[in-house]
Tab-separated table of C-alpha atoms and ligand atoms in Angstrom:
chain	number	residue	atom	x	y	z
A	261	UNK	CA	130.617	153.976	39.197
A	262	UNK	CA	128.601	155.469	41.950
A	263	UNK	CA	130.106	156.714	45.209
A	264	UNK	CA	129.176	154.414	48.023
A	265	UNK	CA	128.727	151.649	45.550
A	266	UNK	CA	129.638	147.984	46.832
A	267	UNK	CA	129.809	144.765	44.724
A	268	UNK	CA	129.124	141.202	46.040
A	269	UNK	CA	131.006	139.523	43.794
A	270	UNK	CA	131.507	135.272	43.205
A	271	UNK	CA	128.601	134.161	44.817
A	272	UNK	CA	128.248	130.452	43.868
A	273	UNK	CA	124.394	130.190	44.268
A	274	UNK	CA	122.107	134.168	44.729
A	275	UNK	CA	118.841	133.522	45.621
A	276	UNK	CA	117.024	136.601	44.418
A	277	UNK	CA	112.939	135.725	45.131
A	278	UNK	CA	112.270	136.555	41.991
A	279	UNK	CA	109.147	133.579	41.422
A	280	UNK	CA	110.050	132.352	37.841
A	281	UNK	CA	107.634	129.198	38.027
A	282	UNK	CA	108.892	125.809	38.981
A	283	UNK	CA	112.056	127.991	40.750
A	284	UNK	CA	110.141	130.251	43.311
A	285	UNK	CA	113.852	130.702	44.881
A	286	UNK	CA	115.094	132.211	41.266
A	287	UNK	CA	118.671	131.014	41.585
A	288	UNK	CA	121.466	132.270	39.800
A	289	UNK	CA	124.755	130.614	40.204
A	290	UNK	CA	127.730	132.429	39.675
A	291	UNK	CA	126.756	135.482	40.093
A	292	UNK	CA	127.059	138.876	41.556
A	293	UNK	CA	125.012	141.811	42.793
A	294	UNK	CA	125.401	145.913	43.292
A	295	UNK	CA	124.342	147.949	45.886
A	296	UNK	CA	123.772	151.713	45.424
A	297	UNK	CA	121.822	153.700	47.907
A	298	UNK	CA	120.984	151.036	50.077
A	299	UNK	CA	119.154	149.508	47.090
A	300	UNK	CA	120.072	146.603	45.078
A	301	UNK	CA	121.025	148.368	41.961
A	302	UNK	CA	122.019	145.513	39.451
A	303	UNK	CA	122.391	141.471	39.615
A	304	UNK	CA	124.114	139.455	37.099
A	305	UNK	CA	126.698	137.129	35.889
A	306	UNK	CA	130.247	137.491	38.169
A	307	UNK	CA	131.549	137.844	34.392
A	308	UNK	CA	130.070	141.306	33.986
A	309	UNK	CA	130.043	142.864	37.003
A	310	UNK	CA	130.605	146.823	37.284
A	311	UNK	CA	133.432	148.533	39.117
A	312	UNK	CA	132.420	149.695	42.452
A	313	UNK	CA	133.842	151.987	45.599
A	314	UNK	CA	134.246	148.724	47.629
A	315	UNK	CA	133.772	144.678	47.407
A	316	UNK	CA	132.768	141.778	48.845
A	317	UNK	CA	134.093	138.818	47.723
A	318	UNK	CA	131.657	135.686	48.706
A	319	UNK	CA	134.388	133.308	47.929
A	320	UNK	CA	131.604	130.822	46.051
A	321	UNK	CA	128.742	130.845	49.280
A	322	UNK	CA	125.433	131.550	49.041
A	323	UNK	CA	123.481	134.520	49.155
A	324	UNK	CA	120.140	134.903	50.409
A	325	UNK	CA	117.634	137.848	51.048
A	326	UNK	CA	117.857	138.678	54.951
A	327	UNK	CA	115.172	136.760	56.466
A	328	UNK	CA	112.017	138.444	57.120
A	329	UNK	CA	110.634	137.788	60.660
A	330	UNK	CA	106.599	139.028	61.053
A	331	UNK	CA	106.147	137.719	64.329
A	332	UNK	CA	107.839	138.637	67.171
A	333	UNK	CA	106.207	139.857	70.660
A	334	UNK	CA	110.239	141.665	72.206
A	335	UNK	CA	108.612	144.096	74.205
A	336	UNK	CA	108.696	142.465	77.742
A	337	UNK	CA	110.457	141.569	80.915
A	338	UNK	CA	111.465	138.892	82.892
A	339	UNK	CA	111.994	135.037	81.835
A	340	UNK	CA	109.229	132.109	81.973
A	341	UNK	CA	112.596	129.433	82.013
A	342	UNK	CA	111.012	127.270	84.794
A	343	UNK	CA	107.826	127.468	82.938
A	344	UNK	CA	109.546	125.958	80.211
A	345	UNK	CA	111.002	123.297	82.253
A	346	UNK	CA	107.672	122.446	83.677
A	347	UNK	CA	106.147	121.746	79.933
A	348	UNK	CA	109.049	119.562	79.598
A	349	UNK	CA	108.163	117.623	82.586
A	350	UNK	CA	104.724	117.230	81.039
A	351	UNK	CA	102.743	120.486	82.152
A	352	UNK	CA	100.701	121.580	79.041
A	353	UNK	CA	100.985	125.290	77.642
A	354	UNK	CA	97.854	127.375	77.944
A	355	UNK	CA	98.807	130.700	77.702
A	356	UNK	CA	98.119	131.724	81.857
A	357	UNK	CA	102.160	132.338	81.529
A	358	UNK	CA	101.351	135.423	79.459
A	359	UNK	CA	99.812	137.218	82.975
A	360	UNK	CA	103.189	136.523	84.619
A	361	UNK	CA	105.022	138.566	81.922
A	362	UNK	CA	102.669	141.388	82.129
A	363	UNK	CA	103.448	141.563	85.610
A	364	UNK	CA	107.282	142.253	84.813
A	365	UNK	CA	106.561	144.388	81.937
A	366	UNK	CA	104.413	146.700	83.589
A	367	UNK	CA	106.854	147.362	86.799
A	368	UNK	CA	110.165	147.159	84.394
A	369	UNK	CA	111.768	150.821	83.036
A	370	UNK	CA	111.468	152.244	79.462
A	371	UNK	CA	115.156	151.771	79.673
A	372	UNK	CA	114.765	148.332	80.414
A	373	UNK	CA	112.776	147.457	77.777
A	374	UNK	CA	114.679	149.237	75.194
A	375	UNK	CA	117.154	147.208	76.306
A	376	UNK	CA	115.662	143.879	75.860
A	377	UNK	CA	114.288	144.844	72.774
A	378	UNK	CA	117.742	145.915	71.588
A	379	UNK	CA	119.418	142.459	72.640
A	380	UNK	CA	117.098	140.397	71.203
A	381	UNK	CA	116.728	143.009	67.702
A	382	UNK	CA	120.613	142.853	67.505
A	383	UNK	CA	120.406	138.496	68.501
A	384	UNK	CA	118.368	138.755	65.469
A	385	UNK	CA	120.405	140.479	62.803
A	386	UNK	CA	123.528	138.256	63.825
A	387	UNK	CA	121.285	135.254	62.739
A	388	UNK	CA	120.144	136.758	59.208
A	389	UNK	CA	116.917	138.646	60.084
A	390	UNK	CA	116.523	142.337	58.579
A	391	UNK	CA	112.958	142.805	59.006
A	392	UNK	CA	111.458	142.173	62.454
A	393	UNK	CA	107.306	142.813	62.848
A	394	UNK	CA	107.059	143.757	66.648
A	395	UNK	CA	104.171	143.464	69.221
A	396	UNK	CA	102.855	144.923	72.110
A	397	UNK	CA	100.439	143.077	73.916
A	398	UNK	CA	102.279	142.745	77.692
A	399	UNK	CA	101.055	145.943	79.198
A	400	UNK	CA	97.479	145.934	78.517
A	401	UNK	CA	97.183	149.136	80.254
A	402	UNK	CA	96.793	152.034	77.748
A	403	UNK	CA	100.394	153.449	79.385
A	404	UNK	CA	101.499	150.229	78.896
A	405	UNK	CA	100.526	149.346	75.861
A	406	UNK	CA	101.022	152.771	74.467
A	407	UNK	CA	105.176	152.516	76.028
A	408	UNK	CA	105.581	149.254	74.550
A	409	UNK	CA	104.615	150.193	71.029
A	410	UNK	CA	106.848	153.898	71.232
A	411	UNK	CA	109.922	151.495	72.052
A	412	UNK	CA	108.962	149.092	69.489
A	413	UNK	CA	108.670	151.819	67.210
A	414	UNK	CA	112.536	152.738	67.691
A	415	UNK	CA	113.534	149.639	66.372
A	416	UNK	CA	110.809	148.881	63.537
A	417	UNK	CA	108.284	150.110	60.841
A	418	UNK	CA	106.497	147.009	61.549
A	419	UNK	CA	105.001	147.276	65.412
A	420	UNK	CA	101.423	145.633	65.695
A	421	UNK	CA	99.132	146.382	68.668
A	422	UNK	CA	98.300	143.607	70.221
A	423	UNK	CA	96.385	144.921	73.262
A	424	UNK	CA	93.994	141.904	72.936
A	425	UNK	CA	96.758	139.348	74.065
A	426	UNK	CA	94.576	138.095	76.732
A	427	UNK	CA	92.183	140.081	79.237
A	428	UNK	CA	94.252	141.448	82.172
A	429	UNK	CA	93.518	140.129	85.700
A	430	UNK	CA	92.177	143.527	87.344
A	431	UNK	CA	89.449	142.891	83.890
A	432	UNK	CA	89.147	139.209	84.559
A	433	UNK	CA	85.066	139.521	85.542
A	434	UNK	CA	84.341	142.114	82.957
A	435	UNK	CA	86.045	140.939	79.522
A	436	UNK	CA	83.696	143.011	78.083
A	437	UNK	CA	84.590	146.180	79.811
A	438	UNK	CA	88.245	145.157	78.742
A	439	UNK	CA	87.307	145.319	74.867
A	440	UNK	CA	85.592	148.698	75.148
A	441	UNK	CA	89.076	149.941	76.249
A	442	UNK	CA	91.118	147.965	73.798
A	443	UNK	CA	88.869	149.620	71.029
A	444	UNK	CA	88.376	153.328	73.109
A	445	UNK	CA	91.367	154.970	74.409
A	446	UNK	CA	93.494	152.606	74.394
A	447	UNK	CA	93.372	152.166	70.523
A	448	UNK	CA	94.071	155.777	70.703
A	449	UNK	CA	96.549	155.312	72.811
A	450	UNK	CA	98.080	153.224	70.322
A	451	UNK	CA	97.187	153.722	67.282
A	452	UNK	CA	100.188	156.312	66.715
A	453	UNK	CA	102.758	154.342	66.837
A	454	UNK	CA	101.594	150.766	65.504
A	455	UNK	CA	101.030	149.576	61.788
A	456	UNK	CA	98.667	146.630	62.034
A	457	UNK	CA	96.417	145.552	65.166
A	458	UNK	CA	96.698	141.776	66.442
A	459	UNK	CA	94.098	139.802	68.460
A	460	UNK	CA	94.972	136.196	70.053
A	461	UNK	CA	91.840	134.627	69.146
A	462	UNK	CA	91.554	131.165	71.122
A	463	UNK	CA	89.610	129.668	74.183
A	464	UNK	CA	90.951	131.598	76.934
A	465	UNK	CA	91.550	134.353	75.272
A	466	UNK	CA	89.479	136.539	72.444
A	467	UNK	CA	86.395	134.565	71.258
A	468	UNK	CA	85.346	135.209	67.577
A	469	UNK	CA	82.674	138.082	68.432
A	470	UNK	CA	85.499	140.016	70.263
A	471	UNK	CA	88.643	139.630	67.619
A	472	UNK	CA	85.954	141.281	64.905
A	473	UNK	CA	85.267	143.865	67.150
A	474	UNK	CA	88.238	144.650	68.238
A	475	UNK	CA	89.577	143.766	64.770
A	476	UNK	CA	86.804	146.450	62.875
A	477	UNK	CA	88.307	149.454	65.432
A	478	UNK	CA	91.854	148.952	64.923
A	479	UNK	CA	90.810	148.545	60.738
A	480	UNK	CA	88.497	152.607	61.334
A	481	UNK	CA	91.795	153.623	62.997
A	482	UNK	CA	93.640	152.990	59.708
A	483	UNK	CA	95.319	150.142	60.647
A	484	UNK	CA	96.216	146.511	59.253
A	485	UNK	CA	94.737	143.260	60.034
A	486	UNK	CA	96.601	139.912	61.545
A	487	UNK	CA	95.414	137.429	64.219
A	488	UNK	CA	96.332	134.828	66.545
A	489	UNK	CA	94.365	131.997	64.836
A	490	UNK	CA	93.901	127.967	65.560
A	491	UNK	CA	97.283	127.816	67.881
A	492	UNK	CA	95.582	125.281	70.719
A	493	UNK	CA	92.686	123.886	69.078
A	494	UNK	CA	90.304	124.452	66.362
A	495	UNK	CA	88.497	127.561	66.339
A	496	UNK	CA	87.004	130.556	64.275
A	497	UNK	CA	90.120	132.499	63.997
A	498	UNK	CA	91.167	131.435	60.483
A	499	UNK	CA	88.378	131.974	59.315
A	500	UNK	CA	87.152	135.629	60.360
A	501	UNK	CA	90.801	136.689	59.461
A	502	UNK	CA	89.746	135.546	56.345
A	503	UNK	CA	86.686	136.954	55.826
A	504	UNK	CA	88.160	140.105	57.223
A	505	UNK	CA	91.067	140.525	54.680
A	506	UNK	CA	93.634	139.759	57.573
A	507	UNK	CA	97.473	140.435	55.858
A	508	UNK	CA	98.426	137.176	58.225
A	509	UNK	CA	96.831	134.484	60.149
A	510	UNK	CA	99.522	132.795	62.761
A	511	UNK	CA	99.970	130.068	63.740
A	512	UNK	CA	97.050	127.305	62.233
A	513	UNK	CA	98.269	124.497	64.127
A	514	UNK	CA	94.704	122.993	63.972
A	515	UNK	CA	93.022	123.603	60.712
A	516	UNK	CA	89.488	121.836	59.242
A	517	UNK	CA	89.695	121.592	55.376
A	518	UNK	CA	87.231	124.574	55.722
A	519	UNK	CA	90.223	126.905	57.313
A	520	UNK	CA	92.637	125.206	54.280
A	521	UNK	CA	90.014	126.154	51.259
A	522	UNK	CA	88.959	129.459	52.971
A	523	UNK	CA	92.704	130.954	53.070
A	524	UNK	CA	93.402	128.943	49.335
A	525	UNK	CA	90.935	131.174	47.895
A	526	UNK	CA	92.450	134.065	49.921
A	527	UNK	CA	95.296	136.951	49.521
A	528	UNK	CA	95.310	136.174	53.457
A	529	UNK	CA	99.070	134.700	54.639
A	530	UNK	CA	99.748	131.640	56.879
A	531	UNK	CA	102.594	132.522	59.026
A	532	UNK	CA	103.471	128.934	60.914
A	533	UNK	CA	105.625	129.493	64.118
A	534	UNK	CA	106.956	125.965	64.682
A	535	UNK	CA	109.123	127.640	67.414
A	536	UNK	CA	106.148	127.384	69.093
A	537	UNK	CA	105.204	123.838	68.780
A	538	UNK	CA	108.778	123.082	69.683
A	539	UNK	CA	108.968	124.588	73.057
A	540	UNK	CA	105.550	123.978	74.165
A	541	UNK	CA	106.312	120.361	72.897
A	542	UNK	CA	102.954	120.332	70.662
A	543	UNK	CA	102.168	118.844	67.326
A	544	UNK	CA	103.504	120.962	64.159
A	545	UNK	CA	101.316	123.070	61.873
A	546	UNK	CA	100.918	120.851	58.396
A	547	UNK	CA	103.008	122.930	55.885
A	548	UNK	CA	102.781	120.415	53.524
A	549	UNK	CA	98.483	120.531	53.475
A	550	UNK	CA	98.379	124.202	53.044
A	551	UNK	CA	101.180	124.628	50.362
A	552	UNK	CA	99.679	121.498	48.269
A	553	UNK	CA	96.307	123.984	48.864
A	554	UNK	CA	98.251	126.740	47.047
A	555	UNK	CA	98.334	128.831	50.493
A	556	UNK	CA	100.770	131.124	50.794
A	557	UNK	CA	102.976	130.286	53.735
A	558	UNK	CA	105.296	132.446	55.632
A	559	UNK	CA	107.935	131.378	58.572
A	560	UNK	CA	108.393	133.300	61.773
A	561	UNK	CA	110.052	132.627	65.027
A	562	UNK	CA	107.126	134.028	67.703
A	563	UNK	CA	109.945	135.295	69.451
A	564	UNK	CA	108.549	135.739	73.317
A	565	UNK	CA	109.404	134.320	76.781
A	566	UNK	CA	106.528	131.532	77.170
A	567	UNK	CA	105.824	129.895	74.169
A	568	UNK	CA	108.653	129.924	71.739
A	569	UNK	CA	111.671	131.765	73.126
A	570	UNK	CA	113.982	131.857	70.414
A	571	UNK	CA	114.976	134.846	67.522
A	572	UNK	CA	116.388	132.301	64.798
A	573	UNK	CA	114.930	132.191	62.142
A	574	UNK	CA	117.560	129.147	60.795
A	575	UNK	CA	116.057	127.382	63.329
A	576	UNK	CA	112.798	127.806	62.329
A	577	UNK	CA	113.524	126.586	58.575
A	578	UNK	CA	115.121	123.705	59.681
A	579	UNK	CA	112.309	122.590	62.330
A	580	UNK	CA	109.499	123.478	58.929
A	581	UNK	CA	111.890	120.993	56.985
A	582	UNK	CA	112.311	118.345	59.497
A	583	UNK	CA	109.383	118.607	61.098
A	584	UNK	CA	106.473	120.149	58.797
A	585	UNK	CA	107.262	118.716	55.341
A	586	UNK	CA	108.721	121.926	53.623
A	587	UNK	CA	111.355	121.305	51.436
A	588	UNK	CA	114.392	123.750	51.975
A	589	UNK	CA	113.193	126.038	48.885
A	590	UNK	CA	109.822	126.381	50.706
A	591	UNK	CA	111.223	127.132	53.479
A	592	UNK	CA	114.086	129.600	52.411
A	593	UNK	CA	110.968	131.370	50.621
A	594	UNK	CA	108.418	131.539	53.420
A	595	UNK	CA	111.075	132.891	55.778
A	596	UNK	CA	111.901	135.784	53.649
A	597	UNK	CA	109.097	136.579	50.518
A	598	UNK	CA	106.767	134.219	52.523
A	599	UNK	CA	107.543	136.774	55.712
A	600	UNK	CA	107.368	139.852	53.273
A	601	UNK	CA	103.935	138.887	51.734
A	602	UNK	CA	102.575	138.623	55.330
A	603	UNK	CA	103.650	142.147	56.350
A	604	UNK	CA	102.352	143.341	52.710
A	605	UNK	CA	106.029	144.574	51.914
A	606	UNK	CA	107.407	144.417	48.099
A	607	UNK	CA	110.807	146.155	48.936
A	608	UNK	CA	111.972	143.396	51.445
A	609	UNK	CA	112.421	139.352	51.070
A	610	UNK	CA	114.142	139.065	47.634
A	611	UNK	CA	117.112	140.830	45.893
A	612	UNK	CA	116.360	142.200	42.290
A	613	UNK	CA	116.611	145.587	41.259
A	614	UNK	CA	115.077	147.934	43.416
A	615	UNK	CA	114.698	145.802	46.690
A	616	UNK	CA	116.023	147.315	50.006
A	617	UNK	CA	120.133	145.774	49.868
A	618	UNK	CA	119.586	143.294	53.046
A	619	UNK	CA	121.321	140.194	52.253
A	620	UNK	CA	122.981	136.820	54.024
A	621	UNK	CA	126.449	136.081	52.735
A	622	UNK	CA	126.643	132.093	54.431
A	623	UNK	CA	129.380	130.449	55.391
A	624	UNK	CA	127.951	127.607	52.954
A	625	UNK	CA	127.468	126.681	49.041
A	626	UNK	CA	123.903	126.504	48.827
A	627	UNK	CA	120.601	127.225	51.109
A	628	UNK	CA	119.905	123.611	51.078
A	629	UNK	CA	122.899	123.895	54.082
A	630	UNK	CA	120.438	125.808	56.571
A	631	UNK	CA	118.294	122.894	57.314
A	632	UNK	CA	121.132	120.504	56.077
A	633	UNK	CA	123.578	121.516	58.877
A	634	UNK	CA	120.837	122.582	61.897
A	635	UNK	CA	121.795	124.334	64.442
A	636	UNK	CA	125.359	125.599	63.116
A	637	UNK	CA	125.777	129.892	62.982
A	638	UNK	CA	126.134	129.726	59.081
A	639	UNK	CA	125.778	133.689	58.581
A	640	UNK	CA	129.116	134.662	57.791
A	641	UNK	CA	128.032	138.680	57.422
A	642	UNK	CA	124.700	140.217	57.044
A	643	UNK	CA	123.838	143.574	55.027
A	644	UNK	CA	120.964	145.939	56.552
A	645	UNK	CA	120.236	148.953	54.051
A	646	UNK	CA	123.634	147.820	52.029
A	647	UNK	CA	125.593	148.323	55.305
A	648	UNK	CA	127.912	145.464	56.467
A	649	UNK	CA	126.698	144.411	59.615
B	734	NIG	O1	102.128	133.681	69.998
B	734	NIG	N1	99.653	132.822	71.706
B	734	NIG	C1	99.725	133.926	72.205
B	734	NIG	N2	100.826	134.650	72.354
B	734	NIG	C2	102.129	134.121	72.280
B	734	NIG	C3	102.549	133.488	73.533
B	734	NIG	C4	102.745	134.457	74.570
B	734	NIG	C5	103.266	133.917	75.861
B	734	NIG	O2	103.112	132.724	76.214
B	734	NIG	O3	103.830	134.781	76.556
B	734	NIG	C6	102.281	133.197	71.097
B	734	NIG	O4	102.571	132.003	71.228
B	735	FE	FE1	102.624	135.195	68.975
């Protein structure tokens, strides 16, 4: 027995991640699991499980990996709540909203933000999520972009620069001029605190020639590739993030068959954000088309104040069941390994030996019950790092 060891014990259905064909969800019923160190130390039958300082009993439930969300934009200010009220009178989304939060952002406090990032982190881990990817991309100043990724940085390994959200309204003549300082100082500005660079590559925003160069300067400044891609119509995004080696394209609402057999013969990650589609009342991503392709598919929420203002990730499963013709096990995966594969993470998004200890303990039997019962808080008690949360 270790000290600080603590056993989950009787847990009627585990899902460890562990990708045994035909079961991608590698259940084990019955079953317990040991955390040491904040690792997952052993999994087995309930029969044979170890002593241990302290433990859980799971009274039958299910167990899940904490979900793994890698796309969230929580660095901002204000609310866009009449916006959303205006889609759902008919107004279309286009993404001018995204000027009205960079407004707020850039005349709210550090302490502010912390403080909104902190809300909406802590929203999160209530509703199963462990791993949160974090963006910039609502100062588009190099202060404000450079703020926005420190605070990020407090609460995540995962922060992505997204200075190339859309071109600022003091640039609005001179997009050009606006990429020379996304990819000059304010990449530098950046660069210290973010992981991967982001560009929202759509009409109205980045075309294709920009994203790559903006895309080859964050990649020289050592970091990691994801994009915006195909969220309001069909476009080049997929594609160049493709071509480029891009961990994650997001979004592909509107994909050719080109865009499905380009990222089927990639290592490249769809991340689908039906969140999105939801509140800007548009038509869902096809799941079911890219995972019949053999492309791996990962869930987020696009957690942010226009388009898709919500951190649940249960939410998101059961819209990709309902809605985008996932069954539950696809959907339990892509919200946790799927999430993990797009941030390139092995340590996160399944529990087997050696994987960080986050877990779900649900107040329910099986996963099937997240998209079964929609809309119901079924996380009884979350572990971050093997700490009850
Ligand atoms: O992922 N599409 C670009 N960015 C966000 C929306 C941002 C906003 O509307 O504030 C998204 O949907
Ligand atoms: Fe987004």
């Amino acid at each position: 027995m270790t000290r600080g060891s603590l056993l989950v014990d009787h847990i009627g259905e585990l899902v460890t991640n562990d990708g045994r064909d035909g079961d991608p969800l590698g259940i084990r019923r019955d079953a317990a699991l040991l955390v040491e160190d904040g690792q997952v130390a052993w999994i087995g039958s309930a029969r044979y499980a170890p002593a241990a300082d302290r433990r859980i009993d799971a009274g039958g439930a299910a167990v899940l990996p904490g979900f793994v969300d890698s796309h969230a934009h929580l660095v901002f200010a204000g609310d866009r709540a009449a916006e959303f009220a205006a889609r759902m009178a008919g107004e279309p989304y286009t993404g001018g909203g995204i000027r009205t939060t960079v407004g707020a952002t850039r005349a709210a406090s550090d302490g502010d933000l912390r403080a909104t990032v902190g809300r909406l982190r802590a929203e999160m881990l209530r509703q199963g999520t462990t791993t949160v990817e974090i963006k910039s991309g609502y100062g588009l100043t190099v202060a404000d972009e450079a703020r926005s990724l420190r605070i990020a940085a407090e609460f995540t390994e995962d922060t992505t620069f997204l200075g190339a959200h859309v071109v600022p309204a003091e640039y609005a003549d001179r997009p050009d001029d606006y990429v020379g300082m996304v990819c000059g100082p304010m990449l530098a500005a950046a660069a210290p605190y973010a992981r991967w660079i982001d560009v929202f590559c759509e009409r109205g925003a980045f075309d294709a020639d920009h994203a790559r160069a903006i895309l080859a300067c964050g990649q020289a400044a050592g970091l990691g590739l994801r994009l915006h891609a195909n969220q309001l119509g069909p476009g080049p995004g997929v594609r160049l993030g493709v071509e480029l080696g891009a961990a994650s394209v997001d979004h592909c609402t509107h994909l050719t068959d080109a865009d499905v057999d380009a990222l089927a013969g990639s290592e490249t990650v769809a991340t689908l954000l039906p969140g999105a589609e939801f509140s800007t009342r548009s038509p869902y991503p096809d799941a079911r088309r890219l995972l019949d392709a053999g492309v791996t598919v990962a869930l987020a929420t696009d957690c942010n104040p226009g388009s898709s203002y919500t951190s649940s990730m249960p939410f998101c499963v059961a819209l990709a069941v309902r809605e985008m013709r996932m069954t539950p096990a696809e959907a339990v995966w892509a919200a946790t390994a799927g999430g993990a594969a797009a941030l390139r993470r092995t340590d996160v998004g399944r529990l087997t030996p050696g994987a960080r200890a986050d877990l779900i303990i649900l107040d329910a039997p099986s996963h099937l019950h997240l998209a079964y019962r929609p809309g119901v808080p079924l996380i009884r008690q979350v572990l971050h790092n093997g700490v009850p949360r």
